[in-house]
Amino acid sequence: MSSFSLNTPKLPAIDRRARRQSHKWPIGIVAVVAAIVLLPVATLVVTALGSTGEDWPHLARYVLPQSIVTTLELLVLVALGSGIIGVGCAWLVVAYEFPMRRVFAWALVLPLAVPPYLAAYAFAEFFHYVGPVQSLVRDLFGFERPSDYWFPDIRSTVGAAIVITAVTFPYVYLTARVVFLMQGRNIADVARTLGAGPARVFWRVLLPVARPAIVAGVALVLMETVNDFGAVQHLGVNTMTFAVYSTWLNRGSLEGAAQIAVIMLVLVLVLLTAEQMARRKQRFHAPRGTQINIRPPRKALLGGRALAAMGIALLPILAGFGVPLAIFGRYALNRLNQFGEPALAEAFLTSVAVAVAAAGLAVGAALAILYAARLVRSPMMIFMVRLATVGYALPGTILALGLLLSLARLDNAVDAFARSYMGFSTGLLLTGSAAAVILACAIRFLALAEGAVQAGLEKLPPNLDQAARSLGRSAPASAVSVLLPLLKPAIFTAAILVFVDTVKELSATILLRPFGFNTLATYVYENASRGAVEEGAVAALLIIVTSILPVALLSGPLMRDSGA
């Protein structure tokens, strides 16, 4: 009996070598991007571990205890506040029907358009002694002097927690709302048939199932809290982020600031781990067979209950979006002449230029690493892409410090080479330049661009570019001629997200910018630092109006789903 061999023939050695050669450049691109992103962190760690340690006794005794306790206290308060408000509002708009519910469902995302530092400036003015709230209290009760009554101080840890919660709770609201919608009728109806009322269904059934999503949303809020610099500084709250800034600039100790930054990195890693674990557990929210497109039935609210629901939904919107808009709007109306001032015009043009450059750099890097991962599908490549996008988790102050140290060493090496072999000094080429600010923003917001481009790339079948390569085109040529035209909407979304976040960015910009370099964010910051918040009102409004665009892009598809 004859036998037939069914074994797949092995590729010739020359084909295997050619295949390995074709994989080298995609791996090299991702490795370079990941190295650039991780370089500031590595430099920071090396600087902290290699310091003489002369600043450590002072930091350990006078700086770290207070800043760590304050930071943890702020994180706990913000986590509780954002969790309660975000989950409560998500459940309200999903489970109940009341007038203007759809409007509130979308408007609850608007506070994301207000950066925490702008909210801090607005709240400080709103609750100031001569502000509208205390003025109303004095008019109502006949008080004449500050000693006649007690009023809570917004310039405190609790005040900072209120401010940050007011503009970051939508992270929790969005994640919780999606999960509540995805439950469908199945899980809630089973509980109701067993006699459970709406409150019991929420506490005993839906809330435990939604816990991973809520944890993920709270983790995002806490990372934003750790990143914040402008709000805590303005409100006089000595967090670890402010301690890095103060140790660096006030004490002139880069090594001491690096040591504090490394401790902050440990805290960020804990938050990232919690967020990643929560995301892994989210896959159990919509098991196979669950009707995720059928929203749970809403209970109609009438009369006083409907008014109460509207008030509950309206209050977070007024606090996180209405107060800043009202304060800066009132100040801006009295300063319309600022639109023609050279300083504001220069800050606006600088913001646009930096944001365009950062968006172009981030989107270009995202396209490169994702296409490389499309060509070489391996666990190692996936891991390297994740490393290349960790910049978003780095607080701006830490990223700025690490980048400054890295660029200073690079500039010094180039200068030493030029002196030794060319006979002249190059000076500082990158340190303290606009290029440093652009690079910091591109590193930090690369994850935003990667996420948007990846969403578009996943919709394209892999055989599109493979067909082009089979006709003799190289991989880069096929990507340019075939994939890029189809990815234009995703590229546009990615560029918008990076552009707007760069316009809002303060922490890294304030530390890396050259002398006389002002963006809209630093323009507002400088006016607030000298007690003239009203002089930066027009710039603040420009930031808020610009930031509404990505909020609409992100929340629009969510609000159009069947459960809205």
Coordinates of C-alpha atoms in Angstrom, one line a residue:
M1 CA 0.0 0.0 0.0
S2 CA 1.4 3.3 -0.9
S3 CA 1.6 6.1 1.6
F4 CA 1.3 9.8 1.2
S5 CA 3.0 12.5 3.3
L6 CA 0.7 15.2 4.5
N7 CA 3.5 17.2 6.2
T8 CA 3.7 20.9 5.3
P9 CA 6.9 21.5 3.5
K10 CA 9.4 23.6 5.3
L11 CA 10.3 27.0 4.0
P12 CA 13.7 27.1 2.4
A13 CA 16.4 28.7 4.6
I14 CA 16.6 31.7 2.3
D15 CA 12.8 32.4 2.7
R16 CA 13.1 32.2 6.5
R17 CA 16.0 34.6 6.5
A18 CA 14.1 37.0 4.2
R19 CA 11.1 36.8 6.6
R20 CA 13.3 37.6 9.6
Q21 CA 14.8 40.5 7.7
S22 CA 11.3 41.8 6.9
H23 CA 10.4 41.7 10.5
K24 CA 13.5 43.7 11.7
W25 CA 12.3 47.2 10.7
P26 CA 8.8 46.9 12.3
I27 CA 10.3 45.7 15.5
G28 CA 13.0 48.4 15.3
I29 CA 10.3 51.1 14.9
V30 CA 8.3 50.0 18.0
A31 CA 11.5 49.6 20.0
V32 CA 12.7 53.1 19.2
V33 CA 9.3 54.7 20.1
A34 CA 9.1 52.6 23.4
A35 CA 12.7 53.6 24.2
I36 CA 11.9 57.3 23.8
V37 CA 8.8 57.0 25.9
L38 CA 10.6 55.1 28.7
L39 CA 13.8 57.2 28.6
P40 CA 12.5 59.9 31.0
V41 CA 11.4 57.3 33.5
A42 CA 14.7 55.4 33.3
T43 CA 16.7 58.7 33.7
L44 CA 14.6 59.6 36.6
V45 CA 15.2 56.3 38.4
V46 CA 18.9 56.4 37.7
T47 CA 19.1 60.0 39.0
A48 CA 17.2 59.2 42.2
L49 CA 19.2 56.1 42.9
G50 CA 22.6 57.7 42.0
S51 CA 22.2 60.9 44.0
T52 CA 24.4 61.6 47.0
G53 CA 21.5 61.4 49.4
E54 CA 22.2 64.7 51.1
D55 CA 18.6 65.9 50.5
W56 CA 17.0 62.7 51.7
P57 CA 17.1 63.4 55.4
H58 CA 15.3 66.8 54.9
L59 CA 12.8 65.2 52.5
A60 CA 12.1 62.2 54.7
R61 CA 11.6 64.4 57.8
Y62 CA 9.8 67.5 56.5
V63 CA 8.5 67.0 53.0
L64 CA 7.4 63.4 52.4
P65 CA 5.3 62.6 55.5
Q66 CA 3.0 65.6 55.0
S67 CA 2.9 65.3 51.2
I68 CA 2.2 61.6 51.2
V69 CA -0.6 61.9 53.8
T70 CA -2.1 64.8 52.0
T71 CA -2.0 63.0 48.6
L72 CA -3.6 59.9 50.1
E73 CA -6.3 61.9 51.8
L74 CA -7.0 63.7 48.6
L75 CA -7.1 60.5 46.6
V76 CA -9.5 58.9 49.1
L77 CA -11.9 61.9 49.0
V78 CA -11.8 62.1 45.3
A79 CA -12.4 58.4 44.9
L80 CA -15.4 58.5 47.2
G81 CA -16.8 61.7 45.6
S82 CA -16.4 60.6 42.0
G83 CA -17.6 57.1 42.7
I84 CA -20.8 58.3 44.4
I85 CA -21.6 61.0 41.9
G86 CA -20.6 59.0 38.8
V87 CA -22.5 55.8 39.7
G88 CA -25.5 57.7 41.1
C89 CA -25.9 59.8 38.0
A90 CA -25.4 56.8 35.7
W91 CA -28.1 54.8 37.5
L92 CA -30.4 57.7 37.5
V93 CA -30.4 58.3 33.7
V94 CA -30.5 54.6 33.0
A95 CA -33.1 53.3 35.4
Y96 CA -35.6 56.2 35.5
E97 CA -37.5 58.3 33.1
F98 CA -38.0 62.0 33.8
P99 CA -38.2 65.3 31.9
M100 CA -35.0 66.2 29.9
R101 CA -33.4 62.9 30.8
R102 CA -31.6 62.6 27.4
V103 CA -30.3 66.1 27.8
F104 CA -28.9 65.4 31.2
A105 CA -27.4 62.1 30.0
W106 CA -25.2 64.0 27.6
A107 CA -24.6 67.1 29.7
L108 CA -23.2 65.1 32.5
V109 CA -20.1 64.6 30.4
L110 CA -19.5 68.3 29.9
P111 CA -17.4 68.8 33.1
L112 CA -14.6 66.8 31.3
A113 CA -14.1 70.0 29.1
V114 CA -12.9 71.9 32.2
P115 CA -9.3 71.1 33.3
P116 CA -8.9 70.9 37.2
Y117 CA -6.8 74.0 37.4
L118 CA -9.5 76.1 35.7
A119 CA -12.1 74.6 38.0
A120 CA -9.9 75.6 41.0
Y121 CA -9.5 79.2 39.8
A122 CA -13.3 79.4 39.2
F123 CA -14.3 77.8 42.5
A124 CA -11.9 80.0 44.5
E125 CA -13.5 83.1 42.9
F126 CA -17.0 81.7 43.3
F127 CA -16.6 81.0 47.1
H128 CA -14.4 84.1 47.8
Y129 CA -15.4 86.6 50.4
V130 CA -16.5 89.0 47.7
G131 CA -17.8 86.2 45.5
P132 CA -21.5 85.5 44.7
V133 CA -22.0 82.8 47.4
Q134 CA -20.7 84.7 50.4
S135 CA -22.2 87.9 49.2
L136 CA -25.6 86.2 49.1
V137 CA -25.0 84.8 52.6
R138 CA -24.3 88.3 54.0
D139 CA -27.3 89.8 52.3
L140 CA -29.6 87.1 53.5
F141 CA -28.5 87.1 57.2
G142 CA -27.3 90.7 57.6
F143 CA -23.7 89.8 58.3
E144 CA -21.2 92.7 57.9
R145 CA -17.8 91.3 58.8
P146 CA -16.0 88.0 58.1
S147 CA -15.9 87.4 61.9
D148 CA -19.7 87.5 62.0
Y149 CA -20.1 84.1 60.4
W150 CA -18.2 80.9 59.5
F151 CA -17.8 79.7 56.0
P152 CA -15.9 76.6 54.8
D153 CA -12.5 77.3 53.1
I154 CA -12.2 76.1 49.6
R155 CA -8.4 76.4 49.9
S156 CA -8.1 73.1 51.7
T157 CA -7.7 69.4 51.0
V158 CA -11.4 68.9 51.2
G159 CA -11.9 71.9 48.9
A160 CA -9.4 70.5 46.4
A161 CA -11.2 67.2 46.5
I162 CA -14.5 68.9 45.7
V163 CA -13.0 70.8 42.8
I164 CA -11.3 67.8 41.2
T165 CA -14.3 65.6 41.8
A166 CA -16.6 68.1 40.1
V167 CA -14.6 67.9 36.8
T168 CA -13.5 64.2 36.8
F169 CA -16.6 62.3 37.9
P170 CA -17.7 61.8 34.3
Y171 CA -15.0 59.1 33.9
V172 CA -16.9 57.0 36.4
Y173 CA -20.2 58.1 35.0
L174 CA -19.3 56.9 31.5
T175 CA -18.0 53.5 32.5
A176 CA -20.8 52.8 35.0
R177 CA -23.5 53.9 32.5
V178 CA -22.2 51.6 29.8
V179 CA -22.3 48.7 32.2
F180 CA -25.8 49.5 33.5
L181 CA -27.0 49.6 29.9
M182 CA -25.3 46.3 29.0
Q183 CA -27.0 44.4 31.7
G184 CA -30.2 44.3 29.6
R185 CA -33.4 42.9 31.0
N186 CA -32.1 39.5 31.9
I187 CA -30.2 40.0 35.1
A188 CA -32.5 42.7 36.5
D189 CA -35.7 40.9 35.5
V190 CA -34.6 37.7 37.2
A191 CA -34.1 39.6 40.5
R192 CA -37.5 41.3 40.1
T193 CA -39.3 38.0 39.6
L194 CA -37.9 36.9 42.9
G195 CA -39.6 39.9 44.6
A196 CA -36.6 42.3 44.8
G197 CA -37.5 46.0 44.5
P198 CA -35.5 48.6 42.4
A199 CA -33.2 49.6 45.3
R200 CA -32.4 46.0 46.2
V201 CA -31.8 45.1 42.5
F202 CA -29.3 48.0 42.4
W203 CA -27.4 47.3 45.6
R204 CA -27.4 43.5 45.5
V205 CA -27.3 42.7 41.8
L206 CA -26.3 45.4 39.4
L207 CA -23.7 47.3 41.6
P208 CA -21.6 44.2 42.3
V209 CA -21.6 43.2 38.6
A210 CA -20.6 46.8 37.7
R211 CA -17.8 47.0 40.3
P212 CA -14.9 46.3 37.8
A213 CA -16.0 49.1 35.5
I214 CA -16.5 51.5 38.4
V215 CA -13.0 50.6 39.7
A216 CA -11.6 51.3 36.2
G217 CA -13.3 54.7 36.1
V218 CA -12.1 55.6 39.6
A219 CA -8.6 54.6 38.7
L220 CA -8.7 57.0 35.8
V221 CA -9.9 59.7 38.1
L222 CA -7.1 59.1 40.6
M223 CA -4.5 59.2 37.8
E224 CA -5.8 62.6 36.8
T225 CA -5.7 63.6 40.5
V226 CA -2.1 62.6 40.8
N227 CA -1.2 64.4 37.6
D228 CA -2.9 67.7 38.7
F229 CA -0.5 70.5 39.6
G230 CA -2.3 73.8 39.0
A231 CA -5.4 73.1 41.2
V232 CA -3.5 71.9 44.2
Q233 CA -1.0 74.7 44.0
H234 CA -3.7 77.4 43.7
L235 CA -5.6 75.9 46.6
G236 CA -2.6 75.5 48.8
V237 CA -2.7 71.7 49.1
N238 CA 0.8 70.2 49.5
T239 CA 0.5 67.0 47.5
M240 CA 3.5 64.9 46.2
T241 CA 3.1 66.6 42.7
F242 CA 3.5 70.0 44.3
A243 CA 6.4 68.7 46.4
V244 CA 8.3 67.6 43.2
Y245 CA 7.8 71.1 41.8
S246 CA 8.8 72.9 45.0
T247 CA 11.8 70.7 45.6
W248 CA 13.0 71.2 42.1
L249 CA 12.5 75.0 41.7
N250 CA 12.4 76.3 45.2
R251 CA 15.2 74.2 46.7
G252 CA 17.1 73.8 43.4
S253 CA 17.4 70.0 44.0
L254 CA 16.8 67.9 40.9
E255 CA 18.0 64.8 42.8
G256 CA 15.5 65.4 45.6
A257 CA 12.7 66.0 43.1
A258 CA 13.7 62.8 41.3
Q259 CA 13.5 60.8 44.6
I260 CA 9.9 62.1 45.3
A261 CA 9.0 61.4 41.7
V262 CA 10.1 57.8 41.9
I263 CA 7.9 57.3 45.0
M264 CA 5.0 58.8 43.0
L265 CA 5.7 56.4 40.2
V266 CA 5.2 53.5 42.6
L267 CA 1.8 55.0 43.5
V268 CA 0.9 55.3 39.7
L269 CA 1.9 51.7 39.2
V270 CA -0.5 50.7 41.9
L271 CA -3.3 52.6 40.2
L272 CA -2.4 51.2 36.8
T273 CA -2.5 47.7 38.2
A274 CA -5.9 48.2 39.8
E275 CA -7.2 49.6 36.5
Q276 CA -5.8 46.8 34.4
M277 CA -7.2 44.1 36.8
A278 CA -10.6 45.8 36.7
R279 CA -10.6 45.8 32.9
R280 CA -9.8 42.1 32.7
K281 CA -12.8 41.4 34.9
Q282 CA -15.1 43.5 32.7
R283 CA -15.4 40.6 30.2
F284 CA -17.8 39.0 32.6
H285 CA -20.3 41.9 32.3
A286 CA -21.9 40.7 29.1
P287 CA -21.7 36.9 28.9
R288 CA -22.6 35.1 25.7
G289 CA -26.3 35.2 25.1
T290 CA -27.0 38.3 27.1
Q291 CA -29.2 40.8 25.3
I292 CA -26.9 43.7 25.6
N293 CA -28.9 45.8 23.1
I294 CA -32.1 45.8 25.1
R295 CA -32.0 48.4 27.8
P296 CA -33.5 47.7 31.2
P297 CA -37.0 49.1 31.7
R298 CA -37.1 52.6 33.2
K299 CA -39.4 53.6 35.9
A300 CA -41.3 56.8 35.2
L301 CA -40.9 59.6 37.8
L302 CA -43.7 62.1 38.2
G303 CA -44.3 65.3 40.2
G304 CA -41.9 66.0 43.0
R305 CA -39.8 62.9 42.3
A306 CA -39.2 64.0 38.7
L307 CA -38.1 67.5 40.0
A308 CA -35.8 65.8 42.5
A309 CA -34.3 63.7 39.8
M310 CA -33.7 66.7 37.6
G311 CA -32.1 68.6 40.5
I312 CA -29.8 65.6 41.3
A313 CA -28.7 65.4 37.6
L314 CA -28.4 69.2 37.3
L315 CA -26.2 69.8 40.3
P316 CA -23.0 68.1 39.1
I317 CA -23.4 69.8 35.7
L318 CA -23.6 73.2 37.3
A319 CA -20.7 72.5 39.7
G320 CA -18.3 71.1 37.1
F321 CA -19.3 73.1 34.0
G322 CA -21.7 75.8 35.0
V323 CA -19.6 77.5 37.7
P324 CA -16.4 77.8 35.6
L325 CA -18.4 79.0 32.6
A326 CA -20.2 81.6 34.6
I327 CA -17.2 82.9 36.4
F328 CA -14.9 83.1 33.4
G329 CA -17.8 84.3 31.2
R330 CA -18.6 87.2 33.5
Y331 CA -14.9 88.2 33.7
A332 CA -14.5 87.9 29.9
L333 CA -17.5 90.1 29.1
N334 CA -15.7 93.0 30.9
R335 CA -12.5 92.3 29.0
L336 CA -13.5 91.7 25.4
N337 CA -10.6 94.1 24.4
Q338 CA -8.2 91.3 25.4
F339 CA -9.0 89.5 22.1
G340 CA -6.8 92.1 20.4
E341 CA -4.0 92.0 23.0
P342 CA -0.7 90.8 21.6
A343 CA 0.1 88.7 24.7
L344 CA -3.1 86.7 24.4
A345 CA -2.8 86.4 20.6
E346 CA 0.7 85.1 21.0
A347 CA -0.3 82.6 23.7
F348 CA -3.2 81.4 21.4
L349 CA -0.9 81.0 18.4
T350 CA 1.7 79.2 20.5
S351 CA -0.9 76.8 21.9
V352 CA -2.1 76.0 18.4
A353 CA 1.4 75.5 17.0
V354 CA 2.5 73.3 19.9
A355 CA -0.8 71.3 19.8
V356 CA -0.6 70.8 16.0
A357 CA 3.1 69.7 16.3
A358 CA 2.3 67.3 19.2
A359 CA -0.7 65.9 17.4
G360 CA 1.3 65.3 14.3
L361 CA 4.1 63.6 16.2
A362 CA 1.8 61.5 18.3
V363 CA -0.4 60.4 15.4
G364 CA 2.6 59.6 13.3
A365 CA 4.1 57.5 16.0
A366 CA 0.8 55.7 16.6
L367 CA 0.4 54.9 12.9
A368 CA 4.0 53.6 12.8
I369 CA 3.8 51.3 15.9
L370 CA 0.3 50.0 15.0
Y371 CA 1.2 49.2 11.4
A372 CA 4.4 47.5 12.7
A373 CA 2.3 45.4 15.0
R374 CA -0.1 44.6 12.1
L375 CA 2.9 43.2 10.1
V376 CA 4.5 41.3 13.0
R377 CA 1.8 39.7 15.2
S378 CA 3.5 38.4 18.3
P379 CA 3.2 38.7 22.1
M380 CA 6.5 40.5 22.2
M381 CA 5.3 43.1 19.7
I382 CA 2.1 43.6 21.7
F383 CA 4.1 44.1 24.9
M384 CA 6.4 46.6 23.2
V385 CA 3.4 48.6 21.9
R386 CA 2.0 48.7 25.4
L387 CA 5.3 50.1 26.7
A388 CA 5.2 52.7 24.0
T389 CA 1.9 54.0 25.2
V390 CA 2.5 54.2 29.0
G391 CA 3.1 57.9 28.8
Y392 CA -0.5 58.8 29.5
A393 CA -0.2 57.2 32.9
L394 CA 2.8 59.4 33.8
P395 CA 2.0 62.6 35.7
G396 CA 3.1 65.6 33.7
T397 CA 5.4 66.8 36.4
I398 CA 7.3 63.5 36.5
L399 CA 7.5 63.3 32.7
A400 CA 8.8 66.9 32.6
L401 CA 11.5 66.2 35.2
G402 CA 12.6 63.0 33.6
L403 CA 12.6 64.5 30.1
L404 CA 14.6 67.6 31.3
L405 CA 17.3 65.3 32.8
S406 CA 17.4 63.2 29.6
L407 CA 17.6 66.1 27.2
A408 CA 20.2 67.9 29.4
R409 CA 22.4 64.9 29.2
L410 CA 21.9 64.6 25.5
D411 CA 22.7 68.3 25.0
N412 CA 25.8 68.0 27.1
A413 CA 27.0 65.0 25.2
V414 CA 26.5 66.8 21.8
D415 CA 28.2 69.9 23.1
A416 CA 31.2 67.9 24.4
F417 CA 31.5 66.2 21.1
A418 CA 31.3 69.5 19.2
R419 CA 33.9 71.1 21.5
S420 CA 36.3 68.1 21.1
Y421 CA 36.1 67.5 17.4
M422 CA 34.7 70.7 15.8
G423 CA 36.1 73.4 18.0
F424 CA 32.8 75.1 18.9
S425 CA 30.0 74.9 21.5
T426 CA 26.5 73.9 20.5
G427 CA 24.9 75.0 23.8
L428 CA 21.5 73.7 24.9
L429 CA 19.7 72.5 21.8
L430 CA 16.6 70.8 23.3
T431 CA 16.6 71.6 27.0
G432 CA 14.2 74.4 27.9
S433 CA 12.9 74.7 24.3
A434 CA 9.6 74.4 22.6
A435 CA 10.8 71.1 21.2
A436 CA 10.9 69.7 24.7
V437 CA 7.3 70.8 25.4
I438 CA 6.1 69.2 22.1
L439 CA 8.0 66.0 22.8
A440 CA 6.5 65.8 26.4
C441 CA 3.0 66.3 25.1
A442 CA 3.5 63.7 22.3
I443 CA 4.8 61.1 24.7
R444 CA 2.0 61.7 27.2
F445 CA -0.8 61.7 24.7
L446 CA 0.5 59.0 22.4
A447 CA -2.0 56.5 24.1
L448 CA -4.9 58.7 23.0
A449 CA -3.8 58.6 19.4
E450 CA -3.0 54.9 19.5
G451 CA -6.5 54.1 20.9
A452 CA -8.3 56.1 18.2
V453 CA -6.2 54.8 15.3
Q454 CA -6.4 51.2 16.6
A455 CA -10.2 51.5 16.7
G456 CA -10.1 52.4 13.0
L457 CA -7.5 49.9 12.0
E458 CA -9.4 47.0 13.6
K459 CA -12.3 47.6 11.1
L460 CA -10.0 47.0 8.1
P461 CA -9.4 43.4 7.1
P462 CA -5.7 42.5 6.9
N463 CA -6.0 41.3 3.3
L464 CA -6.3 44.9 2.0
D465 CA -2.6 45.8 2.4
Q466 CA -1.6 42.1 1.8
A467 CA -3.2 42.3 -1.6
A468 CA -1.2 45.5 -2.4
R469 CA 2.0 43.8 -1.3
S470 CA 1.3 40.8 -3.4
L471 CA 1.2 43.1 -6.5
G472 CA 4.8 44.1 -5.8
R473 CA 4.4 47.1 -3.5
S474 CA 6.5 47.4 -0.4
A475 CA 4.9 47.4 3.0
P476 CA 5.3 51.2 3.6
A477 CA 4.0 51.9 0.1
S478 CA 0.9 49.7 0.5
A479 CA 0.2 51.4 3.9
V480 CA 0.3 54.9 2.3
S481 CA -1.7 54.0 -0.7
V482 CA -4.3 51.6 0.8
L483 CA -4.6 52.0 4.6
L484 CA -4.1 55.8 5.1
P485 CA -7.0 56.9 2.9
L486 CA -9.3 54.5 4.8
L487 CA -8.0 55.6 8.2
K488 CA -8.7 59.3 7.6
P489 CA -11.7 59.5 10.1
A490 CA -9.7 57.7 12.8
I491 CA -6.6 59.8 12.2
F492 CA -8.7 63.0 12.4
T493 CA -10.3 61.8 15.7
A494 CA -6.8 60.9 17.1
A495 CA -5.4 64.3 16.1
I496 CA -8.3 66.2 17.7
L497 CA -7.9 64.3 21.0
V498 CA -4.2 65.0 21.2
F499 CA -4.6 68.6 20.0
V500 CA -7.1 69.5 22.7
D501 CA -5.4 67.7 25.5
T502 CA -2.2 69.5 24.5
V503 CA -4.0 72.9 24.6
K504 CA -5.2 72.0 28.2
E505 CA -1.8 70.6 29.4
L506 CA -0.2 72.6 32.2
S507 CA 2.0 70.4 34.4
A508 CA 4.7 69.5 31.9
T509 CA 4.5 72.8 30.0
I510 CA 5.0 75.0 33.0
L511 CA 8.2 73.2 33.8
L512 CA 9.7 72.6 30.4
R513 CA 8.9 75.9 28.6
P514 CA 11.6 78.4 27.7
F515 CA 11.6 81.9 29.0
G516 CA 8.8 84.0 27.6
F517 CA 7.0 81.0 26.2
N518 CA 3.3 81.1 26.9
T519 CA 0.4 78.9 25.9
L520 CA -3.2 79.5 26.8
A521 CA -2.8 77.3 29.9
T522 CA 0.4 79.0 31.2
Y523 CA -1.2 82.4 30.4
V524 CA -4.1 81.6 32.7
Y525 CA -1.7 80.1 35.3
E526 CA 0.5 83.2 35.4
N527 CA -2.4 85.5 35.9
A528 CA -3.9 83.3 38.6
S529 CA -0.5 83.0 40.3
R530 CA -0.4 86.8 40.8
G531 CA -4.0 86.9 42.0
A532 CA -5.5 88.2 38.8
V533 CA -7.6 85.3 37.7
E534 CA -10.0 87.7 35.9
E535 CA -7.1 88.7 33.5
G536 CA -6.9 85.1 32.2
A537 CA -10.7 84.7 31.8
V538 CA -10.7 85.0 28.0
A539 CA -7.9 82.4 27.6
A540 CA -9.7 80.1 30.0
L541 CA -12.9 80.4 27.9
L542 CA -10.9 79.5 24.8
I543 CA -9.6 76.4 26.5
I544 CA -13.1 75.3 27.6
V545 CA -14.7 75.9 24.3
T546 CA -11.9 74.0 22.5
S547 CA -12.2 71.1 24.9
I548 CA -16.0 70.7 24.3
L549 CA -15.2 69.2 20.8
P550 CA -13.5 66.0 22.0
V551 CA -16.2 65.6 24.7
A552 CA -18.8 65.6 21.9
L553 CA -16.7 63.2 19.9
L554 CA -16.3 60.8 22.8
S555 CA -19.8 61.0 24.2
G556 CA -21.8 61.3 20.9
P557 CA -21.8 57.6 20.0
L558 CA -22.6 56.6 23.6
M559 CA -25.6 58.9 23.7
R560 CA -26.9 57.5 20.4
D561 CA -27.1 53.9 21.5
S562 CA -30.3 52.1 22.1
G563 CA -30.1 52.6 25.8
A564 CA -29.8 56.4 25.7

